[in-house]
Coordinates of C-alpha atoms in Angstrom, one line a residue:
X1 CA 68.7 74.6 59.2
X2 CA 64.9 72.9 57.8
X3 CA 66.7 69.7 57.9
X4 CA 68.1 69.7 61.4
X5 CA 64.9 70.9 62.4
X6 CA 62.6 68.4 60.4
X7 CA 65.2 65.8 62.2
X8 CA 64.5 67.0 65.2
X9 CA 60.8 66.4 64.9
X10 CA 61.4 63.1 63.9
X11 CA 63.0 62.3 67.0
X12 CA 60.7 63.6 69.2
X13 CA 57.8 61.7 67.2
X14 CA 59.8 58.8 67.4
X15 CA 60.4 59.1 71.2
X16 CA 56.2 60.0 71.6
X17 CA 55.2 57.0 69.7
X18 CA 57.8 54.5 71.5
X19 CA 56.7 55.8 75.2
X20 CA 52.9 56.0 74.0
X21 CA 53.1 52.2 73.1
X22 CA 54.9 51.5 76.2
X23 CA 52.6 53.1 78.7
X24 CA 49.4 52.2 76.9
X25 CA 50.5 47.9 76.1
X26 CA 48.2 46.9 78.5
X27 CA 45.3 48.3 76.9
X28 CA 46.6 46.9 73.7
X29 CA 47.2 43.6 74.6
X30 CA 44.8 42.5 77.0
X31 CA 41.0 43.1 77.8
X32 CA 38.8 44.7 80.7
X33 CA 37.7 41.5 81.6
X34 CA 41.4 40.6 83.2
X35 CA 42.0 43.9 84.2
X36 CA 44.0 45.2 81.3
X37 CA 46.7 43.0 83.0
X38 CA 49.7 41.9 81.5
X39 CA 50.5 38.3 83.4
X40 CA 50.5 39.1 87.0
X41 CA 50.9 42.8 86.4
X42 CA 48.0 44.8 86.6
X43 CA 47.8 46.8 83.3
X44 CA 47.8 50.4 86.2
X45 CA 50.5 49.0 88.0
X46 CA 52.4 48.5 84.5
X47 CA 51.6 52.0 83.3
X48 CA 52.5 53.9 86.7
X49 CA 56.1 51.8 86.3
X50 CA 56.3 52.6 82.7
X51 CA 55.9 56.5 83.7
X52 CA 58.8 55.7 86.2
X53 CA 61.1 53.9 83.5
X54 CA 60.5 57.0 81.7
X55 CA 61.7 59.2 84.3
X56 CA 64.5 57.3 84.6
X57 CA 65.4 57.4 80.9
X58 CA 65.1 61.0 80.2
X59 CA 66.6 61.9 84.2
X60 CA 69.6 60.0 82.9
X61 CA 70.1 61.0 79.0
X62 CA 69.3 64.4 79.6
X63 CA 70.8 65.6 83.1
X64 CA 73.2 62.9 84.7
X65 CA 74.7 61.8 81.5
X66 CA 75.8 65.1 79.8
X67 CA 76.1 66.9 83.6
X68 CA 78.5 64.0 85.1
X69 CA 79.6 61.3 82.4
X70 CA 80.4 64.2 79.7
X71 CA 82.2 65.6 81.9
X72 CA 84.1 62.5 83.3
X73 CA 82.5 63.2 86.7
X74 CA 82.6 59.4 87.1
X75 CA 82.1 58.8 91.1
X76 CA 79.0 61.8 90.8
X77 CA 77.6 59.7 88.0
X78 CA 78.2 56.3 89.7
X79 CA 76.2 58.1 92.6
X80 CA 73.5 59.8 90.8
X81 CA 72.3 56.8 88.9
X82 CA 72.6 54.7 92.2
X83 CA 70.6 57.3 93.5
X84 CA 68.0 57.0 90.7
X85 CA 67.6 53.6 90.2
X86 CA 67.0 53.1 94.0
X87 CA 64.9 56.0 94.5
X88 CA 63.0 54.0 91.5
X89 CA 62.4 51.1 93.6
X90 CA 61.7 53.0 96.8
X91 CA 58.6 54.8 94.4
X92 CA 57.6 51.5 93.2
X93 CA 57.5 49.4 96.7
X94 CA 55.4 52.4 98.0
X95 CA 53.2 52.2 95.0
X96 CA 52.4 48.6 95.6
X97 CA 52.3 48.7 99.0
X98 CA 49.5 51.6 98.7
X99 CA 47.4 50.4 95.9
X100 CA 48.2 46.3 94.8
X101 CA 48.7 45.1 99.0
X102 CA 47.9 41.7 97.4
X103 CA 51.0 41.9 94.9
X104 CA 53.2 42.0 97.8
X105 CA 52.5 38.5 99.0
X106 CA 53.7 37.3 95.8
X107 CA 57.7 37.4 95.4
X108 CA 57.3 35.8 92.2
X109 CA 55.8 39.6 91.0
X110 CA 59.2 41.5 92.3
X111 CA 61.4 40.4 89.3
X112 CA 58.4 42.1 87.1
X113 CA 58.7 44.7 89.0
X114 CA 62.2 46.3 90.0
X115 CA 64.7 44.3 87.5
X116 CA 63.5 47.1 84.2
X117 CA 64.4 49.8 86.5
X118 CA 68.1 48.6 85.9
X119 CA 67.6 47.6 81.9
X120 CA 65.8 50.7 81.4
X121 CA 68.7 52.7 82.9
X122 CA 71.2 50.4 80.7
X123 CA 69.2 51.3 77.6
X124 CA 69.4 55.1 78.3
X125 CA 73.2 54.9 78.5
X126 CA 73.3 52.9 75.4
X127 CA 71.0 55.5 73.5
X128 CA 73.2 57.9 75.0
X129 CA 76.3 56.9 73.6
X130 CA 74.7 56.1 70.2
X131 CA 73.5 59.6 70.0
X132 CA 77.2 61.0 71.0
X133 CA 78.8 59.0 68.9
X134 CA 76.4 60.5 65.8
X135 CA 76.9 63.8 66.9
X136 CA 80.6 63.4 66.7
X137 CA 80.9 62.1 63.5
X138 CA 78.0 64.8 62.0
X139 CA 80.3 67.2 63.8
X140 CA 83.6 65.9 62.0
X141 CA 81.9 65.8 59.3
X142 CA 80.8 69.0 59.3
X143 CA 84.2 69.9 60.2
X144 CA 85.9 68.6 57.2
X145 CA 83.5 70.1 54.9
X146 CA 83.9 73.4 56.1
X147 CA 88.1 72.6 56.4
X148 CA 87.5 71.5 52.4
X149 CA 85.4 74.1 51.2
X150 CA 87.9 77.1 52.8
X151 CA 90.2 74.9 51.4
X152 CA 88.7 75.4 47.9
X153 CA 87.8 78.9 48.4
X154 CA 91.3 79.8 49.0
X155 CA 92.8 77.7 46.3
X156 CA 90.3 80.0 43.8
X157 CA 91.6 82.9 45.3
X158 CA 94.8 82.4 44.2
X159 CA 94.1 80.8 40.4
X160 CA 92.0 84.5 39.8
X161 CA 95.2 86.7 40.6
X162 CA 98.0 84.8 39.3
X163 CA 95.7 84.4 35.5
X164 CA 95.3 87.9 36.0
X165 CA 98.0 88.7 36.2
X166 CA 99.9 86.3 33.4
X167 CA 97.1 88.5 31.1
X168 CA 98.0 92.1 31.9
X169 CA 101.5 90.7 31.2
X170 CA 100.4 90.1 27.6
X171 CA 98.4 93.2 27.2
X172 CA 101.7 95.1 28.1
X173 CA 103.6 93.5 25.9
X174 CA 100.9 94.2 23.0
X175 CA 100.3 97.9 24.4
X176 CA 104.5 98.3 24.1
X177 CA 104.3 96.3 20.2
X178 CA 101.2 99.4 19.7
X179 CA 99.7 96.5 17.9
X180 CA 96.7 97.1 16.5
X181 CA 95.2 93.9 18.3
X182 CA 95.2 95.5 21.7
X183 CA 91.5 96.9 21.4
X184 CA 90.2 92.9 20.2
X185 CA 92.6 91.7 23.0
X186 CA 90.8 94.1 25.8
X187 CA 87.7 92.7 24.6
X188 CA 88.5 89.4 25.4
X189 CA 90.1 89.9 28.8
X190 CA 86.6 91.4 29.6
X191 CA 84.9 88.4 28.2
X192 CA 87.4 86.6 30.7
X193 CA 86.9 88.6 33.3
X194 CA 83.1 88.0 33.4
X195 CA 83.3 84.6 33.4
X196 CA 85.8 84.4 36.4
X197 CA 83.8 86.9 38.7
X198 CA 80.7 85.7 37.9
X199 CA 80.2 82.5 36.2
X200 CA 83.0 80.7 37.7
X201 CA 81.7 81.6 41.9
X202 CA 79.2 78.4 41.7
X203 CA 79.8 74.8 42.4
X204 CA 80.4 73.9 39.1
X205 CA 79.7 75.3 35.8
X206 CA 78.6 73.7 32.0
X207 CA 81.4 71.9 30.2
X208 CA 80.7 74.2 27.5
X209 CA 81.4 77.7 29.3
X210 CA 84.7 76.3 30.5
X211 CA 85.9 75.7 27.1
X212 CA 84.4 78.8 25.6
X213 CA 86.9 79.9 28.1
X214 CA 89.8 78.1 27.7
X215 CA 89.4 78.9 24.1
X216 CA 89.7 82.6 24.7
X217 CA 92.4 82.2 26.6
X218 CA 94.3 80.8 24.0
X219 CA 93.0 83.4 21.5
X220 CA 94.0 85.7 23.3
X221 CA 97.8 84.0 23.5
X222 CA 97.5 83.9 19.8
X223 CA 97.1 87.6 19.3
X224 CA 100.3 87.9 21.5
X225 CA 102.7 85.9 20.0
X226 CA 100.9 85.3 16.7
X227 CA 103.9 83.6 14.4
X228 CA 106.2 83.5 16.8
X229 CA 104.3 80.8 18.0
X230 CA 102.8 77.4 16.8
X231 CA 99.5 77.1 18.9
X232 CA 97.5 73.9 17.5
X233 CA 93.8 72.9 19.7
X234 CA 91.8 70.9 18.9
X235 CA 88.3 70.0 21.2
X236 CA 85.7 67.4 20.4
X237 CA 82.6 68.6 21.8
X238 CA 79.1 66.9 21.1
X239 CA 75.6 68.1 21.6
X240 CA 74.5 65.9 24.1
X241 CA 78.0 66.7 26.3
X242 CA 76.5 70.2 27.3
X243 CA 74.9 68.5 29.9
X244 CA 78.1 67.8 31.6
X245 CA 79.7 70.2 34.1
X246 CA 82.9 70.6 35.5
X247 CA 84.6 72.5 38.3
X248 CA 85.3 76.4 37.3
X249 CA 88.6 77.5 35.6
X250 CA 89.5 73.4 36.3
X251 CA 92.5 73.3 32.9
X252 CA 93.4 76.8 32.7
X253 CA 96.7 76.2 34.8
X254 CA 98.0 73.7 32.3
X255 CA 97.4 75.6 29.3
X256 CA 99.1 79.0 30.9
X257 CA 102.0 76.7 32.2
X258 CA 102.5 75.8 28.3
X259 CA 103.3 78.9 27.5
X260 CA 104.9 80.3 30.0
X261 CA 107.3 77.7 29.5
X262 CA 106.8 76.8 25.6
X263 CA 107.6 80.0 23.9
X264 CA 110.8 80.3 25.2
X265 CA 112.1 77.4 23.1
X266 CA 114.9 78.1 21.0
X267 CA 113.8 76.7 17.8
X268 CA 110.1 76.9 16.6
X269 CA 108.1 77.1 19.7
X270 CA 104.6 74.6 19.6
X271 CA 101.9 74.4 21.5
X272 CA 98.8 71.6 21.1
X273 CA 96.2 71.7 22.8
X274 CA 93.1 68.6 22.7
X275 CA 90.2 67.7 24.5
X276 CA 87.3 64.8 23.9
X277 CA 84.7 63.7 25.8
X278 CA 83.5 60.2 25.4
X279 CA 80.9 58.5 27.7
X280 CA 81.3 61.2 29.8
X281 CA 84.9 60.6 30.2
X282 CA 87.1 64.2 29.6
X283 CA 90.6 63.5 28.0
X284 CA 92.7 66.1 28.2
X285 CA 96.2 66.4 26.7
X286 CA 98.8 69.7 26.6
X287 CA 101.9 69.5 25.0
X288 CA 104.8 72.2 24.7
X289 CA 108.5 72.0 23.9
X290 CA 110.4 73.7 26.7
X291 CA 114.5 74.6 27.3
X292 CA 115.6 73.6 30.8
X293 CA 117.2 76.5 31.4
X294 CA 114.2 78.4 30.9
X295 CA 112.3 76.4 33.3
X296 CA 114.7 77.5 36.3
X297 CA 114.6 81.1 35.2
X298 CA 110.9 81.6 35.3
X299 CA 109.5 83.4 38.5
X300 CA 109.0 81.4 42.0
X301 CA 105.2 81.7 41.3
X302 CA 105.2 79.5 37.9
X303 CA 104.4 76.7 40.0
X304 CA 101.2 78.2 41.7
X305 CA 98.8 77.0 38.8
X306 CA 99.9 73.0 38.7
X307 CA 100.0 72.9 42.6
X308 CA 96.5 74.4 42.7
X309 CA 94.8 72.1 40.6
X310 CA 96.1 69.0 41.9
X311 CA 94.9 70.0 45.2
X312 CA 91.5 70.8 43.4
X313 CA 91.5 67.4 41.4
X314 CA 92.2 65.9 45.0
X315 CA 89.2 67.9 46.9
X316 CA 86.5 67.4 44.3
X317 CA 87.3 64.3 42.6
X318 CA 89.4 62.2 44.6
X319 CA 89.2 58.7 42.4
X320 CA 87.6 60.1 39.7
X321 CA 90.6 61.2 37.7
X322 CA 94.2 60.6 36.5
X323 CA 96.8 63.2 36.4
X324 CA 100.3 62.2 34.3
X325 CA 103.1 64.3 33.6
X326 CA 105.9 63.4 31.3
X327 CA 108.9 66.2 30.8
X328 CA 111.3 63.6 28.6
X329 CA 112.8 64.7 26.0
X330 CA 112.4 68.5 26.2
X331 CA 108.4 67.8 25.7
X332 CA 106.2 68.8 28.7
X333 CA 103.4 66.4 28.5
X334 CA 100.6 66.3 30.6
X335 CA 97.3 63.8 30.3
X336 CA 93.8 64.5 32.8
X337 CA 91.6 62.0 32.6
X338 CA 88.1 63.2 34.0
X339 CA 85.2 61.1 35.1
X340 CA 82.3 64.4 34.6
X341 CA 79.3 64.5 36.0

């Protein structure tokens, strides 16, 4: 709102200035001893006209132009402005006729005269359009970033419920084991839980939180399956990448998709895990065995997570990424390559 109004101001300055030059060029230009003329045009005469030119401007780009042409009132418009610019000449004739008689004896003074009542008129149209055609495309902007950002609102929405509710899956199974690591496990989802209704709401959060995350996550998975399962991670973190951020709750989907699908392997399940950061480039791999027929038995949500964050991927970073996925072999492979900021 301060920026459309300091805009605003500009263009009014802008308009002050342009006019105040305009009316005032004789008085610039030329001295009292020729009558503040310009040429033949007495520096009055050129000031009364510029205060018609101005009339003309402003009568067209703010009344006739969004009353008639806006509306595609085209023979009203054709009318009005015929209207105007005669009604322009009329004023002016009577003006010289009343206060420059002498000018009227000299025909050569007319094309001074009544010809800028046209080219002013021209110009107004042309600003006219100028200004539409900025107004549209702030307004499709606009548009778009709205459409986006409901977009990206929504697509959170749905990552919150759908962890959640992969979690409480794991604290049931723990709760129905009566294992002991229930009370560490609850203290983690908390920890979790924090970070998604709070930390995660901005723009973007630190590199570092994220992972602090994701390594909970898997912490938490851990305490679940403990040696059932084969989770290896590895992340290579340097100081100076704190400074990096990342979009909120960005690689969770991957690492739940491993294991939903990954401990249901019939022979020793594995899980790895690795991220890196170089030049401010995030690699990030996830690798889990998987049966096919496990795949097509899992729920008709399982997909939610990997849909969501392509989207996301293709909302906030557009070229800035790579996304490959590789399911040869019974290996589920995936590789996000991140340009951070």
């Amino acid at each position: 709102m301060k920026v459309a109004i300091k805009v605003r101001y500009i263009h009014i300055t802008l308009h002050v200035l342009i006019w105040s030059t305009i009316l005032l060029l004789p008085y610039f230009v030329s001295t009292a001893a020729n009558g503040y003329a310009i040429g033949s045009i007495p520096g009055l005469l050129f000031t009364e006209a510029g205060i018609i030119h101005l009339a003309i401007f402003y009568i067209n780009a703010l009344y006739l132009y969004p009353r008639f042409y806006n509306r595609h009132s085209w023979l009203l418009y054709i009318i009005s402005s015929l209207l105007l610019i005669f009604g322009s000449f009329w004023l002016k004739h009577h003006i010289m006729m009343g206060w420059f008689p002498e000018l009227t004896k000299n025909p050569s003074v007319y094309k001074f005269v009544f010809p800028p009542s046209i080219v002013v008129f021209i110009i107004s149209l042309i600003y006219c359009r100028i200004v539409d055609n900025i107004r549209t495309e702030r307004e499709q902007k606009e548009k778009q970033a709205t459409q986006l950002l409901t977009e990206l609102k929504f697509l959170r929405s749905q990552i919150s419920p759908h962890f959640l509710f992969n979690v409480l899956t794991n604290l049931v199974s723990l709760a129905r084991k009566k294992s002991n690591k229930l009370e560490q496990s609850l203290i983690m989802l908390s920890d979790l839980m924090r970070y998604m209704l709070y930390d995660a709401q901005g723009k973007k959060v630190a590199l570092q939180k994220e992972i602090e995350y994701l390594s909970s996550y898997i912490e938490l998975q851990k305490l679940r399956f403990g040696n059932d399962v084969q989770v290896n991670s590895r992340i290579e973190l340097d100081k100076e990448d704190d400074l990096y951020t990342i979009e909120p709750m960005l690689l969770i989907p991957f690492v739940e998709n491993a294991f939903k699908h990954g401990v249901g392997y019939n022979e020793q399940p594995q899980i790895d895990i690795e991220l890196s950061v170089y030049r401010g480039m995030m690699i990030f791999e996830v690798r889990n065995k998987f049966e096919d027929e496990s795949v097509s038995s899992k729920d008709e949500n399982s997909g939610i997570g990997l849909a969501n964050v392509r989207s996301r991927l293709n909302l906030l970073y557009k070229d800035n990424y790579t996304l490959t996925i590789n399911n040869n072999d019974d290996l589920f492979h995936i590789t996000l390559t991140l340009k951070l900021v």
